[in-house]
Amino acid sequence: PGTNGQISRSVSSVLPSLEANYGFTPELHGYAQWSRGALTPNQNLFYTANPALGNQAEPQKSQALQGGVIYTAGRVNLAAGAYLVDLKDYVSTTTDANKNTVYVNSGRVRYRGVEAEGNVRLGYGLSAVANASIIRAQFRDAGMVSSAQQPGDSIPLVPTYTALLGALYSNGPWGASLITKFVGTEYQAAGGSSAGNDRRVSPYKYTNVTVSRSLDEWL
Protein backbone atom coordinates (compact mmCIF):
# COMPACT_ATOMS: atom_id res chain seq x y z
CA PRO A 1 0.00 0.00 0.00
CA GLY A 2 1.17 3.51 -0.84
CA THR A 3 4.01 2.29 -3.06
CA ASN A 4 4.27 1.90 -6.80
CA GLY A 5 6.18 -1.11 -8.10
CA GLN A 6 7.90 -3.48 -5.69
CA ILE A 7 9.65 -3.18 -2.35
CA SER A 8 12.13 -5.84 -1.26
CA ARG A 9 14.75 -6.41 1.41
CA SER A 10 17.55 -8.94 1.87
CA VAL A 11 19.64 -9.48 5.01
CA SER A 12 22.15 -12.11 6.10
CA SER A 13 23.83 -13.16 9.35
CA VAL A 14 26.37 -15.71 10.56
CA LEU A 15 24.99 -17.60 13.59
CA PRO A 16 27.55 -19.75 15.45
CA SER A 17 26.57 -21.81 18.49
CA LEU A 18 28.16 -24.16 21.00
CA GLU A 19 26.55 -26.70 23.33
CA ALA A 20 27.94 -28.99 26.03
CA ASN A 21 26.16 -31.79 27.90
CA TYR A 22 27.28 -33.76 30.95
CA GLY A 23 25.71 -36.78 32.61
CA PHE A 24 26.00 -36.60 36.39
CA THR A 25 24.03 -39.84 36.75
CA PRO A 26 21.97 -41.89 34.29
CA GLU A 27 18.93 -39.87 35.39
CA LEU A 28 20.46 -36.38 35.76
CA HIS A 29 22.07 -34.39 32.95
CA GLY A 30 23.38 -30.85 32.79
CA TYR A 31 23.75 -28.65 29.72
CA ALA A 32 25.20 -25.28 28.75
CA GLN A 33 24.67 -23.37 25.53
CA TRP A 34 26.09 -20.27 23.86
CA SER A 35 24.78 -18.88 20.61
CA ARG A 36 24.44 -15.82 18.46
CA GLY A 37 21.12 -15.06 16.84
CA ALA A 38 19.44 -12.67 14.45
CA LEU A 39 15.78 -11.84 14.05
CA THR A 40 14.86 -10.10 10.83
CA PRO A 41 12.21 -7.38 11.01
CA ASN A 42 8.76 -8.80 10.49
CA GLN A 43 7.32 -8.47 7.00
CA ASN A 44 4.63 -6.20 8.43
CA LEU A 45 7.23 -3.41 8.21
CA PHE A 46 5.98 -3.17 4.62
CA TYR A 47 2.35 -2.75 5.73
CA THR A 48 2.50 1.01 6.20
CA ALA A 49 1.57 4.06 4.15
CA ASN A 50 5.25 4.50 3.26
CA PRO A 51 7.00 1.10 3.31
CA ALA A 52 10.36 2.58 2.32
CA LEU A 53 10.55 4.38 5.68
CA GLY A 54 10.17 1.16 7.64
CA ASN A 55 12.48 -0.78 5.35
CA GLN A 56 15.60 0.63 7.03
CA ALA A 57 15.50 -1.37 10.29
CA GLU A 58 18.41 -3.77 10.74
CA PRO A 59 17.95 -7.32 12.12
CA GLN A 60 17.93 -7.68 15.88
CA LYS A 61 21.21 -9.37 16.85
CA SER A 62 21.61 -11.35 20.03
CA GLN A 63 24.11 -13.27 22.12
CA ALA A 64 22.62 -15.88 24.42
CA LEU A 65 23.83 -17.98 27.34
CA GLN A 66 21.69 -20.75 28.79
CA GLY A 67 22.25 -23.59 31.19
CA GLY A 68 20.27 -26.06 33.22
CA VAL A 69 19.60 -29.59 34.34
CA ILE A 70 17.23 -32.35 33.15
CA TYR A 71 16.07 -35.22 35.34
CA THR A 72 14.28 -38.26 33.93
CA ALA A 73 13.47 -41.32 36.02
CA GLY A 74 10.56 -43.67 35.59
CA ARG A 75 7.34 -41.70 35.56
CA VAL A 76 8.98 -38.35 36.39
CA ASN A 77 10.48 -35.78 34.00
CA LEU A 78 11.85 -32.49 35.38
CA ALA A 79 13.90 -29.66 33.91
CA ALA A 80 15.16 -26.32 35.19
CA GLY A 81 17.33 -23.67 33.60
CA ALA A 82 18.41 -20.04 33.45
CA TYR A 83 19.22 -17.78 30.52
CA LEU A 84 20.72 -14.41 29.64
CA VAL A 85 20.18 -12.82 26.23
CA ASP A 86 21.82 -9.53 25.24
CA LEU A 87 20.19 -8.05 22.18
CA LYS A 88 21.09 -5.01 20.12
CA ASP A 89 19.22 -3.20 17.34
CA TYR A 90 15.90 -3.91 19.07
CA VAL A 91 13.14 -3.26 16.53
CA SER A 92 10.21 -1.08 17.60
CA THR A 93 7.72 1.25 15.95
CA THR A 94 7.26 4.99 16.12
CA THR A 95 5.11 7.59 14.35
CA ASP A 96 6.77 10.41 12.42
CA ALA A 97 5.53 13.98 11.92
CA ASN A 98 3.38 12.88 8.97
CA LYS A 99 1.75 10.14 11.09
CA ASN A 100 3.53 7.39 9.20
CA THR A 101 4.33 4.24 11.15
CA VAL A 102 8.08 3.71 10.99
CA TYR A 103 10.06 0.65 12.12
CA VAL A 104 13.29 1.69 13.82
CA ASN A 105 16.17 0.16 15.77
CA SER A 106 15.96 1.12 19.43
CA GLY A 107 19.24 0.24 21.04
CA ARG A 108 20.01 -2.59 23.43
CA VAL A 109 17.72 -4.91 25.39
CA ARG A 110 18.53 -7.61 27.94
CA TYR A 111 16.40 -10.69 28.65
CA ARG A 112 17.01 -12.70 31.83
CA GLY A 113 15.03 -15.49 33.33
CA VAL A 114 14.74 -18.76 35.17
CA GLU A 115 12.32 -21.49 34.25
CA ALA A 116 11.28 -24.96 35.32
CA GLU A 117 8.89 -27.59 34.04
CA GLY A 118 7.89 -31.12 34.78
CA ASN A 119 5.40 -33.89 34.24
CA VAL A 120 4.50 -36.98 36.23
CA ARG A 121 2.65 -39.99 34.87
CA LEU A 122 0.07 -40.88 37.52
CA GLY A 123 -1.26 -44.04 35.88
CA TYR A 124 -4.50 -45.00 34.16
CA GLY A 125 -3.65 -42.61 31.31
CA LEU A 126 -3.42 -39.57 33.58
CA SER A 127 -0.45 -37.18 33.82
CA ALA A 128 0.13 -33.99 35.83
CA VAL A 129 2.02 -31.15 34.13
CA ALA A 130 3.41 -27.84 35.38
CA ASN A 131 5.83 -25.12 34.36
CA ALA A 132 6.82 -21.68 35.57
CA SER A 133 9.16 -18.90 34.52
CA ILE A 134 10.28 -15.56 35.90
CA ILE A 135 11.18 -13.10 33.15
CA ARG A 136 12.99 -9.75 33.08
CA ALA A 137 13.18 -7.98 29.72
CA GLN A 138 14.56 -4.45 30.01
CA PHE A 139 15.82 -1.59 27.88
CA ARG A 140 19.51 -0.81 28.40
CA ASP A 141 19.54 2.61 26.71
CA ALA A 142 17.64 5.81 27.45
CA GLY A 143 15.27 7.67 25.15
CA MET A 144 15.31 5.21 22.25
CA VAL A 145 11.54 4.73 21.89
CA SER A 146 10.31 7.70 23.94
CA SER A 147 11.90 10.56 25.83
CA ALA A 148 10.68 9.03 29.11
CA GLN A 149 12.42 5.70 28.53
CA GLN A 150 15.28 4.93 30.93
CA PRO A 151 17.67 1.97 31.29
CA GLY A 152 15.93 -0.71 33.34
CA ASP A 153 12.43 0.03 32.02
CA SER A 154 10.53 -3.09 30.98
CA ILE A 155 10.06 -3.63 27.26
CA PRO A 156 6.50 -4.06 25.93
CA LEU A 157 4.48 -7.27 25.72
CA VAL A 158 6.75 -9.36 27.98
CA PRO A 159 5.06 -10.56 31.21
CA THR A 160 6.98 -10.64 34.47
CA TYR A 161 6.13 -14.32 34.87
CA THR A 162 4.21 -17.17 33.29
CA ALA A 163 3.03 -20.45 34.75
CA LEU A 164 0.95 -23.45 33.77
CA LEU A 165 -0.71 -26.13 35.85
CA GLY A 166 -2.88 -28.96 34.63
CA ALA A 167 -3.63 -32.57 33.88
CA LEU A 168 -3.60 -34.63 30.68
CA TYR A 169 -5.53 -37.83 30.01
CA SER A 170 -4.99 -40.35 27.25
CA ASN A 171 -6.53 -43.83 27.19
CA GLY A 172 -7.36 -45.67 23.99
CA PRO A 173 -9.33 -43.42 21.64
CA TRP A 174 -10.10 -40.88 24.38
CA GLY A 175 -8.06 -37.84 25.35
CA ALA A 176 -8.67 -34.85 27.60
CA SER A 177 -6.86 -31.95 29.22
CA LEU A 178 -7.50 -29.41 31.96
CA ILE A 179 -4.90 -26.62 31.97
CA THR A 180 -4.75 -23.25 33.71
CA LYS A 181 -2.30 -20.62 32.44
CA PHE A 182 -1.07 -17.70 34.57
CA VAL A 183 0.36 -14.53 33.01
CA GLY A 184 2.10 -11.77 34.97
CA THR A 185 2.12 -7.99 34.58
CA GLU A 186 3.06 -6.55 31.19
CA TYR A 187 2.96 -3.19 29.40
CA GLN A 188 1.25 -2.70 26.04
CA ALA A 189 2.97 0.37 24.63
CA ALA A 190 6.10 0.84 22.51
CA GLY A 191 7.89 2.42 25.48
CA GLY A 192 7.05 -0.43 27.83
CA SER A 193 6.86 0.57 31.48
CA SER A 194 8.04 4.10 30.64
CA ALA A 195 4.55 4.70 29.19
CA GLY A 196 3.12 4.59 32.72
CA ASN A 197 0.40 2.68 34.50
CA ASP A 198 -2.31 3.53 31.97
CA ARG A 199 -0.68 0.97 29.61
CA ARG A 200 -0.14 -1.62 32.36
CA VAL A 201 -1.96 -4.96 32.10
CA SER A 202 -2.50 -6.62 35.47
CA PRO A 203 -1.82 -10.34 36.02
CA TYR A 204 -4.52 -12.70 34.78
CA LYS A 205 -5.21 -16.38 34.29
CA TYR A 206 -7.41 -18.55 32.09
CA THR A 207 -8.39 -22.22 31.94
CA ASN A 208 -8.80 -24.48 28.91
CA VAL A 209 -10.69 -27.76 28.95
CA THR A 210 -10.60 -30.18 26.01
CA VAL A 211 -12.06 -33.61 25.35
CA SER A 212 -11.30 -35.61 22.21
CA ARG A 213 -12.25 -38.97 20.73
CA SER A 214 -10.36 -40.63 17.88
CA LEU A 215 -12.55 -41.90 15.04
CA ASP A 216 -9.95 -44.21 13.50
CA GLU A 217 -11.80 -47.42 14.32
CA TRP A 218 -14.98 -46.11 12.67
CA LEU A 219 -13.31 -44.70 9.56
Backbone as a ProteinNet text record, in pm:
[ID]
protein_1_A
[PRIMARY]
PGTNGQISRSVSSVLPSLEANYGFTPELHGYAQWSRGALTPNQNLFYTANPALGNQAEPQKSQALQGGVIYTAGRVNLAAGAYLVDLKDYVSTTTDANKNTVYVNSGRVRYRGVEAEGNVRLGYGLSAVANASIIRAQFRDAGMVSSAQQPGDSIPLVPTYTALLGALYSNGPWGASLITKFVGTEYQAAGGSSAGNDRRVSPYKYTNVTVSRSLDEWL
[TERTIARY]
82.6	0	86.4	46	116.9	245.5	273.6	401.1	376.8	431	427.2	538.4	514.5	617.6	635.7	759.6	789.8	886.4	872.1	965.1	1022.6	1152.9	1212.7	1325.4	1367	1474.7	1545.3	1677.5	1755	1857.4	1865.8	1964.2	2029.4	2147.6	2214.8	2291.9	2310.6	2382.7	2454.1	2566.4	2637.5	2601.4	2555.7	2499.2	2570	2686	2755.2	2687.8	2709.7	2656.8	2745.2	2736.9	2816.3	2733.3	2733.2	2655.3	2737.8	2726.7	2793.8	2692.4	2702.8	2616.1	2701.9	2654.5	2727.9	2629.4	2656.9	2571	2625.4	2559.8	2600.2	2567.3	2447.9	2402.8	2321.6	2281.9	2196.8	2066.5	2020.2	1892.9	1910.7	2026.6	2045.8	2152.5	2116	2207	2208.6	2325.3	2338.3	2375	2342	2375.1	2408.5	2487.8	2519.7	2523.9	2474.5	2467	2510	2578.5	2609.5	2574.2	2514.8	2478.3	2463.1	2478.2	2443.5	2319.9	2236	2112.2	2083.4	1990.1	1944.2	1797.5	1720.5	1578.1	1549.2	1513.1	1485.7	1357.1	1347.2	1221.2	1105.5	993.6	876.4	834.3	773.9	732.1	625	562.7	463	526.5	661.8	722.8	688.5	642.4	597.9	453	379	235	207.8	269.3	250.2	225	185.6	157	282.4	399.5	525.2	623.4	616.1	700.3	849.4	893.5	1036.5	1092.1	1009.7	1055.1	1084	999.2	1016.9	1114.4	1161.4	1247.8	1394.6	1421.5	1559.7	1607	1513.1	1550.2	1641.6	1747.5	1840.6	1790	1835.2	1795.1	1837.7	1754.3	1792.9	1900.8	2011	2120.6	2138.5	2157.6	2161.2	2279.6	2316.1	2411.1	2348.2	2338.1	2261.6	2346.9	2325.5	2383.1	2268.2	2272.9	2168.5	2229.1	2178.3	2224.7	2118.3	2127.8	2027.3	2050.9	1953.6	1959.9	1829.4	1838.7	1723.3	1726.6	1616.4	1606.7	1494.4	1525.5	1427.8	1445.2	1340.5	1346.9	1207.1	1185.8	1055.8	943.7	851.6	733.8	753.9	874.7	898	995.3	960.1	1048.2	1050.9	1170.3	1184.8	1298	1284.4	1390.1	1387.7	1505.1	1516.2	1634.6	1624.4	1732.5	1726.4	1832.5	1840.8	1901.7	1870.9	1922	1950.1	2038.5	2072.4	2089.5	2011.9	2018.4	2041.9	2154.8	2181.8	2150.4	2068	2018.9	2047	2091.5	2109.4	2028.6	2006.6	1922.4	1778.7	1728.9	1590.1	1496.5	1405.7	1314.1	1184.9	1147.3	1020.7	959.4	841.2	771.5	756.3	753.2	725.8	642	592.4	511.2	580.9	606.3	676.7	580.2	632.4	552.6	435.4	446.3	337.6	244.4	258.1	175	195.8	316.5	353.2	409.9	371.5	432.7	569.3	671.1	808	870.2	933.8	1006.3	1149.9	1196.9	1329.1	1402.9	1535.4	1617.3	1628.9	1607.9	1595.9	1695.6	1819.7	1923.9	1928.7	1972.2	2000.9	1892	1869.1	1771.7	1837.2	1802.8	1853.3	1736	1737.6	1640.3	1711.4	1650.3	1701.5	1584.7	1613	1503.3	1547.1	1460.3	1474.1	1343.1	1352.3	1232	1244.5	1131.3	1127.9	1000.5	1007.2	888.6	900.2	787.6	789.2	657.3	662.5	540.5	558.9	450.3	450.2	336.6	367.9	264.5	203.3	74.2	6.7	-55	-63.2	-126.4	-265.9	-316.8	-450.4	-467.9	-359	-364.5	-358.9	-338	-342.2	-201.1	-173	-45	-69.6	14.9	12.7	127.1	101.1	202	206.8	325.2	340.9	465.3	461.4	582.7	568.9	680.8	681.7	808.6	799.2	916	903.9	1017.7	1028.3	1110.5	1059.9	1117.7	1147.7	1265.3	1298.8	1348.9	1278.7	1317.8	1320.9	1440.1	1455.8	1538.3	1499.9	1582.3	1714	1820.9	1951.3	1996.9	1921	1954.3	1837.7	1866.2	1763.9	1713.6	1584.3	1527.5	1523.2	1528	1530.9	1392	1290.4	1153.7	1075.1	1096.3	1031.2	1127	1101.1	1190.2	1188	1079.6	1067.7	1141.8	1180.3	1242.3	1378.5	1401.7	1527.8	1581.4	1713.5	1767	1700.6	1662	1592.8	1442.6	1387.4	1243.4	1211.1	1095.9	1052.9	1013.3	1047.2	1005.9	860.5	792	649.6	623.6	505.4	448.4	528	604.2	674.9	626.5	555.6	506.1	619.8	596.7	698.2	710.7	606.4	613.2	506.8	525	420.9	423.5	311	303.5	189.1	197.1	94.7	80.5	-43.5	-71.1	-188.8	-176.1	-287.6	-269.8	-362.5	-363	-396.4	-335.2	-359.7	-408.7	-499.7	-552.7	-549	-500.9	-499	-516.8	-624.9	-652.8	-733.5	-669.1	-736.5	-772.4	-894.4	-933.4	-965	-968.5	-1010.1	-889.9	-906.3	-806.1	-874.8	-810	-866.9	-754.7	-782	-685.7	-760.3	-701.7	-750.2	-627.1	-612.3	-490.2	-524.7	-461.5	-474.9	-342.3	-348.5	-230.1	-234	-120.1	-106.5	-9	-45.6	36.1	55.2	180.3	210.4	192.9	226.7	212.4	293	233.8	305.6	256.6	330.6	295.8	272.1	161.8	124.8	139.1	263.3	297.4	440.6	476.2	610.2	718.4	691.1	789.4	790.5	709.4	705.3	660.7	727.8	686.3	704.5	787.4	804.2	676.4	582.3	455.5	361.6	392	311.8	204.3	136.5	39.9	-84.4	-111.9	-231.2	-215.1	-91	-67.7	-25.4	-50.9	-14.3	-128.4	-97.3	-196.4	-168.7	-267.2	-250.4	-241.1	-188.2	-181.6	-320.2	-325.5	-451.9	-426.2	-533	-521.3	-642.9	-629.3	-741.5	-725.9	-836.7	-838.6	-897.6	-832	-880.1	-914.1	-1027	-1068.7	-1093.7	-1035.9	-1059.6	-1093.2	-1175.5	-1206	-1205.1	-1138.6	-1130.4	-1154.9	-1199.6	-1225.3	-1180.2	-1085	-1036.2	-1145	-1156.7	-1255.1	-1192.6	-1066.2	-994.9	-1069.3	-1118.1	-1180.4	-1309.3	-1375	-1498.4	-1474.2	-1358.4	-1331.2	-1231
-120	0	125.6	224.2	350.8	348.5	240.4	229.2	174.7	242.7	190.4	88.7	-11.9	-110.8	-205.7	-246.8	-348.3	-294	-345.3	-317.9	-451	-458.5	-583.6	-553.1	-657	-641.3	-775.1	-772.3	-893.6	-867.2	-958.7	-947.5	-1083.8	-1084.3	-1211.1	-1199.2	-1313.1	-1315.8	-1449.8	-1449.1	-1571.4	-1602.5	-1725.6	-1760.4	-1881.8	-1862.3	-1974.9	-2012.3	-2135.3	-2180.8	-2292.7	-2313.6	-2416.5	-2473.4	-2605.3	-2669.8	-2780.4	-2791.9	-2898.6	-2967.6	-3100.1	-3178.7	-3267.1	-3290	-3376.3	-3459.9	-3589.6	-3677.9	-3697.6	-3641.1	-3660.3	-3802	-3847	-3984.1	-4024.7	-4151.8	-4189.1	-4109.6	-4059.9	-3986.8	-3835.7	-3783	-3638.1	-3590.2	-3495.5	-3439.1	-3286.9	-3229.6	-3084.8	-3039.5	-2916.8	-2864.6	-2716.2	-2669.8	-2528.1	-2495.4	-2377.4	-2337.3	-2191.4	-2164	-2027.3	-2015.6	-1904.5	-1888.3	-1741.4	-1713.2	-1582.1	-1598.7	-1497	-1505.6	-1376.9	-1384.4	-1266.7	-1285.3	-1181.5	-1183.6	-1072.8	-1111.5	-1010.2	-936.4	-809.1	-737.6	-810.4	-812.2	-880.3	-818.7	-900.8	-847	-739.7	-725.5	-619.6	-481.1	-472.5	-340.8	-282.1	-366.7	-316.5	-268.7	-303.9	-275.4	-137.8	-35.3	101.3	190.2	314.1	406.2	436.9	425.2	449.6	338.7	224.3	109.7	138.8	230.4	258	313.9	384.3	438.4	327.1	225.5	116.3	11.4	23.8	-77.7	-59	33.2	62.7	-13.4	-72.7	-137.5	-257	-265.9	-377.2	-494.8	-617.8	-732.2	-712.9	-762.5	-768	-876	-842.1	-936.8	-967.5	-1094.8	-1135.4	-1226.8	-1229.1	-1326.6	-1388	-1520.7	-1587.8	-1689.4	-1694	-1797.5	-1867.2	-1998.5	-2074.6	-2199.9	-2237.4	-2358.7	-2416	-2546	-2605.9	-2753.1	-2816	-2959	-3025.2	-3154.8	-3234.5	-3365.3	-3399.9	-3522.3	-3608.6	-3731.8	-3825.8	-3959.2	-4003.5	-4132	-4188.6	-4302	-4367.1	-4279.3	-4248	-4170.2	-4020	-3975.4	-3834.7	-3774.1	-3656	-3577.8	-3435.1	-3383.6	-3248.9	-3177.2	-3047	-2966.2	-2827.7	-2768.9	-2632.3	-2565.9	-2436.5	-2367.1	-2217.5	-2149.5	-2004	-1955.1	-1830.7	-1777.8	-1628.9	-1582.1	-1441	-1412.3	-1317.6	-1282.3	-1132.1	-1093.5	-953	-929.1	-829.5	-804.9	-659.6	-637.4	-500.7	-481.2	-355.7	-320.1	-368	-355	-390.7	-315	-386.2	-325.8	-283.7	-157.6	-108	-13.7	36.4	125.4	263.3	362.3	498.6	566	682.8	758.6	889.9	918.2	1041.1	1159.2	1275.4	1398.1	1389.1	1304.9	1288.3	1173.2	1122.1	1014.2	883	867.2	738.6	647.7	521.8	423.7	385.5	396.7	370.9	267	165.3	64.8	111.7	116.3	169.3	74.5	86.8	15.5	100.7	38.1	112.3	65.3	49.4	24.1	-117.8	-129.4	-259.2	-301.2	-431.7	-491	-613.5	-640.1	-760.5	-842.3	-972.5	-1068.9	-1157.6	-1177.1	-1270.4	-1350.6	-1472.3	-1549.3	-1682.5	-1738.5	-1875.9	-1946.4	-2075.3	-2149.2	-2293.6	-2355.6	-2496	-2558.5	-2687.5	-2759.1	-2905.7	-2971.1	-3112.2	-3179.2	-3309.9	-3388.9	-3521.6	-3572.2	-3697.7	-3784.8	-3905.6	-3999.5	-4064	-4041.8	-4088.2	-4226.4	-4275.4	-4404.1	-4389.6	-4498.1	-4500.5	-4391.8	-4359.6	-4261	-4117.3	-4092.8	-3957.4	-3907.7	-3782.2	-3718.4	-3578.6	-3536	-3399.3	-3321.7	-3197	-3114.8	-2977.9	-2917.3	-2784.3	-2719.6	-2588.1	-2512.5	-2371.6	-2304.8	-2168.3	-2098.9	-1967.8	-1889.6	-1749.2	-1695.1	-1555.7	-1485	-1374.2	-1310.1	-1163.7	-1117.6	-975.5	-937.5	-845.4	-798.1	-646.1	-587.6	-445.4	-372.6	-247.4	-158.9	-130.6	-115.2	-81.4	58.7	125.2	260.7	353.8	481.1	580.8	648.1	681.6	766.9	710.9	578.7	521.4	515.5	480.7	473.4	598.5	647.8	770.3	845.6	974.6	1056	1013.3	946.6	902.8	772.6	701.9	570.2	581.8	496.2	493.1	349.9	332.7	196.9	128.5	3.6	-70.8	-75.2	10.6	2.8	-126.8	-184.2	-308.7	-282.8	-376.2	-363.1	-408.5	-372.3	-405.6	-553.5	-597.4	-727.4	-845.8	-825.9	-936.2	-942.8	-1047.2	-1055.7	-1080.9	-1042.7	-1063.7	-1209.9	-1288.6	-1432.3	-1502.2	-1630.8	-1717	-1847.9	-1915.6	-2045.3	-2125.2	-2254.6	-2345	-2460.6	-2501.1	-2613.2	-2690.7	-2822.2	-2895.7	-3045.7	-3110.8	-3256.6	-3297.3	-3406.6	-3462.7	-3606.2	-3645.9	-3782.7	-3842.7	-3963.8	-4035.2	-4183.3	-4242.5	-4383.4	-4434.5	-4517.9	-4567.3	-4452.6	-4448.2	-4341.8	-4209.8	-4207	-4088.5	-4006.5	-3875.5	-3784.4	-3664.4	-3602.1	-3485.2	-3405.2	-3278.8	-3194.6	-3088.4	-3050.7	-2940.7	-2860.5	-2739.4	-2662.1	-2517.5	-2465.8	-2325.5	-2254.6	-2141.3	-2062.2	-1931.6	-1892.9	-1770	-1676.7	-1550.2	-1452.5	-1330.3	-1288.1	-1176.5	-1041	-937.5	-799.2	-774.3	-698.9	-655.3	-517.9	-453	-319.1	-324.3	-265	-269.7	-131.1	-89.1	36.7	23.6	96.6	83.9	114.1	205.5	242.1	152.1	47.7	-42.6	27	-0.3	56.9	207.7	265.4	410.4	482.7	408.8	469.6	493.9	434.1	459.1	354.3	369.3	268.2	259.5	362.5	352.7	249.5	202.1	96.8	-33.8	-43	-161.5	-261.6	-387.9	-495.7	-579.5	-588.5	-661.9	-811.8	-888.1	-1033.6	-1094	-1201.7	-1270.3	-1418.9	-1494.2	-1637.9	-1683.3	-1796.4	-1854.9	-2006.3	-2075.8	-2221.9	-2276.7	-2377.1	-2447.5	-2591.5	-2637.5	-2776.3	-2835.9	-2951.5	-3018	-3164.8	-3218.2	-3361.2	-3403.9	-3516.3	-3561.5	-3713.4	-3754.3	-3896.5	-3931.9	-4022.9	-4063.5	-4143.8	-4120.4	-4190.4	-4297.5	-4329.5	-4420.8	-4554.7	-4609.2	-4741.8	-4737.7	-4623.2	-4610.9	-4574.3	-4514.7	-4469.9	-4560.7
0	0	0	-81.1	-84.2	-162.6	-234.4	-305.5	-445.8	-544.1	-680.2	-699	-783.5	-810.4	-694.2	-670.3	-569.4	-465.2	-343.5	-234.8	-189.1	-171.6	-126.3	-28.5	42.8	141.5	157.1	165.4	186.9	296.9	392.8	501	521.6	582.6	610.3	741.1	808	934.7	948	1020.2	1056.3	1200.6	1229.1	1359.1	1419.4	1481.5	1545.4	1676.8	1720.7	1849	1902.7	2034.5	2100.3	2214.2	2227.3	2333.3	2396.9	2529.8	2603.2	2693.8	2703.4	2790.2	2879.7	3002.4	3094.6	3174.2	3184.2	3260.7	3400.8	3500.1	3639.2	3685.8	3649.8	3675	3552.9	3542.7	3429.4	3423.1	3536.7	3538.6	3526.8	3565.6	3575.6	3478.6	3394.8	3295.2	3308	3283.1	3278.8	3138.7	3104.5	2972.1	2982.3	2888.6	2875.3	2726.9	2693.6	2552.7	2537.7	2427.6	2386.3	2239.6	2202.1	2061	2027.1	1900.8	1846.5	1760.4	1759.3	1684.1	1610	1518.6	1445.4	1412.3	1435.4	1404.9	1306.3	1184.6	1082.6	1115.8	1078.8	1101.5	1034.7	1102	1049.1	916.7	830.1	700.5	712.7	831.2	842.9	840.7	837.6	820.9	684.6	592	462.2	465.6	570.7	572.6	630.9	575	620.2	499.2	525.3	414.7	333.6	395.5	325.8	362	294	331	328	241.7	231.9	362.5	439.8	567.7	667.6	670.3	764.4	717.7	595	535.5	574.4	667.4	703.4	827.6	903	1029.3	1004.2	1083	1074.2	1158	1129.5	1211.8	1357.3	1447.7	1588.3	1603.9	1668.3	1685.4	1832.7	1863.4	2003.5	2031.6	2159.8	2211.7	2335.8	2337.9	2442.5	2516.3	2648.3	2734.2	2806	2810.8	2878.6	2939.4	3055.9	3119.3	3209.3	3236.8	3321.8	3343.1	3404.5	3434.2	3391.3	3356.7	3315.5	3393.7	3455.6	3533.8	3477.6	3445.6	3392.8	3462.7	3530.8	3602.1	3613.6	3548.7	3558.7	3507.9	3595.3	3556.1	3567.6	3608.7	3638.6	3537.4	3486.2	3399.7	3451.9	3483.4	3537.5	3465	3451.9	3390.9	3453.1	3466.8	3518.8	3451.2	3428.8	3360.5	3383.9	3339	3345.3	3214.5	3178.1	3051.8	3063.2	2977	2964.3	2815.7	2764.4	2622.9	2611.4	2554.3	2523.7	2376.9	2352.7	2218.3	2181.6	2059.8	2011.6	1884.2	1848.4	1733.5	1753.6	1876.7	1907.4	1813.5	1748.7	1652.7	1722.6	1706.5	1759.9	1657.2	1686.9	1594.7	1655	1570.1	1612.1	1504.2	1530.8	1434.9	1404.6	1276.5	1241.7	1233.2	1194.2	1192.3	1096.3	993.4	896.7	933.1	1056.3	1109.3	1035.7	978.4	919.8	1028.7	1026.1	1115	1059.2	1142.9	1099.5	1192	1134.1	1211.5	1227.9	1352.8	1381.7	1476	1479.1	1577.4	1703.4	1817.6	1943.2	2048.1	2007.2	2104	2157.1	2283.1	2343.1	2441.6	2446.3	2538.5	2602.5	2726.9	2794	2846	2813.3	2865.3	2967.1	3082.3	3183	3237.9	3277	3333.4	3388.7	3469.3	3517.4	3488.9	3461	3424.6	3468.4	3492.5	3531.6	3478.7	3450.8	3403.6	3442.8	3444.7	3478.5	3448.5	3437.9	3424.1	3496	3548.2	3622.7	3570.9	3528.9	3486.9	3611.2	3631.7	3752.2	3735.9	3613.2	3588.3	3532.4	3475.1	3415.6	3308.6	3238.1	3130.5	3175.6	3303.3	3358	3390	3351.5	3382.3	3437.3	3530.4	3582.6	3517.8	3478.2	3412.8	3480.4	3480.9	3538.2	3480	3466	3435.7	3490.5	3505.6	3557.2	3511.2	3490.7	3452.3	3508.9	3549.4	3590.2	3484	3433.1	3315.1	3345.5	3304.3	3307.6	3168.7	3105	2972.4	2979.2	2970.6	3001.5	2895.6	2870.7	2788.2	2860.2	2782.3	2840.3	2801.1	2713.5	2670.5	2699.7	2714.7	2745	2617.7	2618.1	2515.2	2375.8	2359.6	2225.4	2163.5	2240	2188.7	2226.1	2348.9	2393.8	2483.9	2501.9	2583.4	2729.3	2771.7	2910.7	2938.3	2834	2853.3	2919.5	3020.7	3093.1	3096.4	3111.7	3129.1	3247.9	3229.6	3334	3316	3229.7	3202.4	3130.2	3162.6	3098.3	2954.6	2865.2	2726.5	2713.6	2604.8	2593	2566.5	2607.8	2572	2625.6	2732.8	2798.1	2942.5	2982.7	3120.5	3219.2	3344.8	3447.2	3485.6	3462.1	3487.1	3404.9	3385	3329	3406.4	3409.8	3475.1	3415.1	3430.2	3377.1	3474.5	3496.3	3585.4	3528.7	3520.4	3463.4	3464.9	3397.4	3388.4	3245.6	3199.8	3067.8	3083.8	2996.1	3001.1	2861.7	2851.6	2725	2753	2696.8	2718.6	2600.3	2517.5	2398.6	2305.9	2256.4	2163.8	2233.4	2365	2438.1	2485.9	2482.1	2534.6	2598.1	2694.1	2759.9	2825.5	2851.8	2922.3	3002	3112.5	3196.2	3235.8	3180.5	3196.8	3230.9	3334.3	3371.5	3346	3277.2	3244.4	3323.3	3379.7	3457.3	3385.4	3372.6	3300.9	3390.4	3408.4	3496.9	3430.9	3503.6	3458.1	3331.1	3237.8	3119	3078.3	2987.7	2939.9	2789.5	2745.8	2604.2	2542	2529.4	2462.8	2414.2	2308.5	2251.4	2353.5	2446.8	2547.6	2668.4	2670	2783.5	2909.9	3019.9	3148.4	3153.7	3063.9	3063.6	3020.8	2960.1	2919.3	3037.1	3152.9	3271.7	3294.1	3406.2	3450.4	3363.7	3281.1	3196.7	3086.1	3060.2	2961.5	3028.5	3159.1	3235.8	3236.3	3205.7	3209.6	3333.7	3421.6	3547.1	3521.7	3616.6	3601.6	3579.7	3503.3	3478.2	3457.5	3454.6	3428.9	3348.8	3281.4	3208.7	3209.2	3189.9	3193.9	3065.4	3010.2	2891.3	2928.2	2877.7	2895.1	2757	2729.8	2601.2	2625.4	2536.9	2534.6	2388.6	2359.9	2221.5	2215.1	2096.4	2073.5	1932.9	1919.5	1788.4	1716.4	1584.1	1503.6	1414.1	1439.2	1349.7	1333.2	1439.7	1431.8	1352.3	1343.5	1266.7	1120.7	1092.3	956.5	887.5
[MASK]
+++++++++++++++++++++++++++++++++++++++++++++++++++++++++++++++++++++++++++++++++++++++++++++++++++++++++++++++++++++++++++++++++++++++++++++++++++++++++++++++++++++++++++++++++++++++++++++++++++++++++++++++++++++++++++

